Structures are given as structure tokens and as C-alpha cells.
Coordinates of C-alpha atoms in Angstrom, one line a residue:
M1 CA 28.8 -23.3 21.7
N2 CA 30.5 -24.1 25.0
W3 CA 29.5 -21.2 27.2
V4 CA 26.0 -19.9 28.0
V5 CA 25.1 -17.2 30.5
C6 CA 21.9 -18.6 32.0
D7 CA 19.2 -16.5 33.8
S8 CA 18.2 -19.5 36.0
D9 CA 19.1 -22.9 37.2
W10 CA 16.3 -24.2 34.9
E11 CA 18.1 -22.8 31.9
A12 CA 21.4 -24.3 33.1
E13 CA 19.7 -27.7 33.4
F14 CA 18.3 -27.3 29.9
C15 CA 21.9 -26.6 28.6
R16 CA 23.2 -29.7 30.3
V17 CA 20.4 -31.7 28.7
A18 CA 21.0 -30.2 25.2
E19 CA 24.7 -30.9 25.4
A20 CA 24.0 -34.6 26.1
R21 CA 21.6 -35.2 23.2
P22 CA 23.4 -36.7 20.2
R23 CA 20.8 -35.2 17.7
V24 CA 21.5 -31.6 19.0
R25 CA 24.0 -30.0 16.7
A26 CA 24.1 -26.5 18.2
Y27 CA 22.1 -24.3 20.5
V28 CA 22.2 -20.7 21.5
K29 CA 20.6 -18.5 24.2
N30 CA 18.4 -16.0 22.4
Q31 CA 20.2 -13.0 23.9
N32 CA 20.6 -9.9 21.6
L33 CA 19.9 -12.1 18.5
G34 CA 17.0 -10.0 17.4
L35 CA 14.6 -12.9 17.5
E36 CA 11.4 -11.4 18.9
V37 CA 7.8 -12.6 18.2
P38 CA 4.9 -10.2 18.4
Y39 CA 1.9 -11.4 20.3
L40 CA -1.3 -10.1 21.8
M41 CA -2.2 -10.2 25.5
G42 CA -5.8 -9.2 25.5
S43 CA -5.7 -6.1 23.2
T44 CA -2.2 -5.1 24.1
Q45 CA 0.6 -5.9 21.6
R46 CA 3.8 -7.3 23.2
K47 CA 7.1 -8.9 22.2
Y48 CA 8.1 -12.4 23.2
L49 CA 11.8 -13.3 23.4
P50 CA 12.2 -17.1 23.4
D51 CA 14.9 -18.6 25.6
F52 CA 16.8 -20.8 23.2
V53 CA 17.2 -21.8 19.6
V54 CA 18.3 -25.4 19.2
Q55 CA 19.4 -27.0 15.9
V56 CA 18.4 -30.6 15.8
D57 CA 19.3 -33.3 13.3
D58 CA 15.9 -34.9 12.7
G59 CA 17.0 -36.9 9.7
Q60 CA 16.2 -34.2 7.1
E61 CA 18.9 -32.6 4.9
D62 CA 18.6 -29.4 6.8
L63 CA 18.6 -29.0 10.6
L64 CA 15.4 -28.3 12.4
N65 CA 15.4 -25.0 14.4
L66 CA 13.6 -25.7 17.6
I67 CA 12.6 -22.7 19.7
V68 CA 12.7 -23.6 23.3
E69 CA 11.0 -21.9 26.2
I70 CA 11.9 -22.8 29.8
K71 CA 9.1 -21.8 32.0
G72 CA 8.9 -22.3 35.8
Y73 CA 5.9 -20.0 36.6
R74 CA 3.4 -20.0 33.8
G75 CA 1.1 -17.0 33.9
E76 CA -1.5 -16.0 31.3
D77 CA 1.2 -14.3 29.2
A78 CA 3.0 -17.6 28.9
K79 CA -0.1 -19.2 27.5
D80 CA -0.5 -16.4 25.0
K81 CA 3.1 -16.7 23.9
A82 CA 3.0 -20.5 23.4
N83 CA -0.3 -20.2 21.6
T84 CA 1.1 -17.6 19.2
M85 CA 4.2 -19.7 18.5
R86 CA 2.2 -22.9 17.8
T87 CA -0.7 -21.4 16.0
Y88 CA 0.8 -18.5 14.0
W89 CA 4.6 -18.1 14.1
V90 CA 5.9 -21.6 13.5
P91 CA 3.3 -22.4 10.7
G92 CA 3.9 -18.9 9.2
V93 CA 7.7 -19.1 9.0
N94 CA 7.6 -22.7 7.7
N95 CA 5.1 -21.7 5.1
L96 CA 7.2 -18.7 3.9
G97 CA 10.2 -21.0 3.2
G98 CA 13.7 -19.7 3.0
Y99 CA 14.3 -19.6 6.7
G100 CA 14.7 -23.3 7.4
R101 CA 12.3 -25.5 9.3
W102 CA 11.1 -24.4 12.7
A103 CA 9.3 -26.0 15.7
F104 CA 8.4 -24.9 19.2
A105 CA 8.7 -26.6 22.6
E106 CA 8.0 -25.4 26.1
F107 CA 9.4 -27.1 29.2
K108 CA 7.6 -26.5 32.5
E109 CA 9.1 -29.0 35.0
I110 CA 12.8 -28.8 35.8
Y111 CA 13.0 -32.5 36.9
E112 CA 11.4 -33.6 33.6
I113 CA 13.4 -31.5 31.2
E114 CA 15.7 -34.3 30.2
T115 CA 12.8 -36.8 29.5
D116 CA 10.6 -34.2 27.9
F117 CA 13.3 -32.8 25.6
A118 CA 14.3 -36.3 24.5
Q119 CA 10.6 -37.0 23.7
V120 CA 10.4 -33.8 21.6
V121 CA 13.6 -34.6 19.6
E122 CA 12.6 -38.2 19.0
A123 CA 9.1 -37.2 18.0
Q124 CA 10.5 -34.9 15.4
F125 CA 12.8 -37.6 14.1
K126 CA 10.0 -40.2 14.0
A127 CA 7.8 -37.7 12.1
V128 CA 10.5 -37.4 9.4
M129 CA 10.9 -41.2 9.3
D130 CA 7.2 -41.8 9.0
T131 CA 7.0 -39.3 6.2
H132 CA 10.0 -40.5 4.2
V133 CA 10.3 -44.2 4.9
K134 CA 7.3 -46.3 3.8

């Protein structure tokens, strides 16, 4: 991918950071891809559209699909979305199998995206190494 239409400077900064990480193999803005996650806000059902899907080489045979949310203002709905992703969607899709491996990361500070993203990617790599290298 070499062109991304970004909705904000924050998303543009994330793209710059993703391009610079050697473990990132591909990324795409989740625009018209059909990736929607249902969640509840109170008793109202809504749909969450994550910002990006990033394929990361974390040392496994298959690439890790990392769902990335870039969030400047974080209202109550953002908390519900992140909780749904961490508690239900990621464990559920990983348990189903057949759709690859998935993880979720949310970035809230534009000036820390580079450091935070590097930490997420390296933590995924370290988890694989800790599991497979004894």
C-alpha cells in the first residue's frame, strides 16, 4: 500500500509510523472493507468501524492482523468499542480459527504513536518468542 486517504493528521502520523516499522508487512485503512464490529452502548446496538488493519510479522508462520484505532477524543463510546474488541471480538475470532490471528491496539496520544506502536509490535513478537523458544 503506498497511498492512504486519511481522515486526520493523527491517522497520517500513524501511516508514517507503520511505514517505518520493519515488522509491518502491510496495512490498510478500513474504508469500505466491510469490517464492522457490533457493540452495545448502554442498551443501544451500534457498529464500530476500526481505523486500520495492519499485518505484522511477529515470528509466527502467518502474519498477525492488528486492528488499530486512532483516537484523539475518547468518549464513552470509545471505551465501549475498545472493551468489545478486547473482551469479545478478538478472543472470539481467534477461537473460531480460519480467519488468521488477530489483536487490537488503540493509540490516544499523537506524540506517542511511534513509541506506543513499536511497543505493541515488539510485545507481540516477544510473546511468540516466549511461547516457542524455551
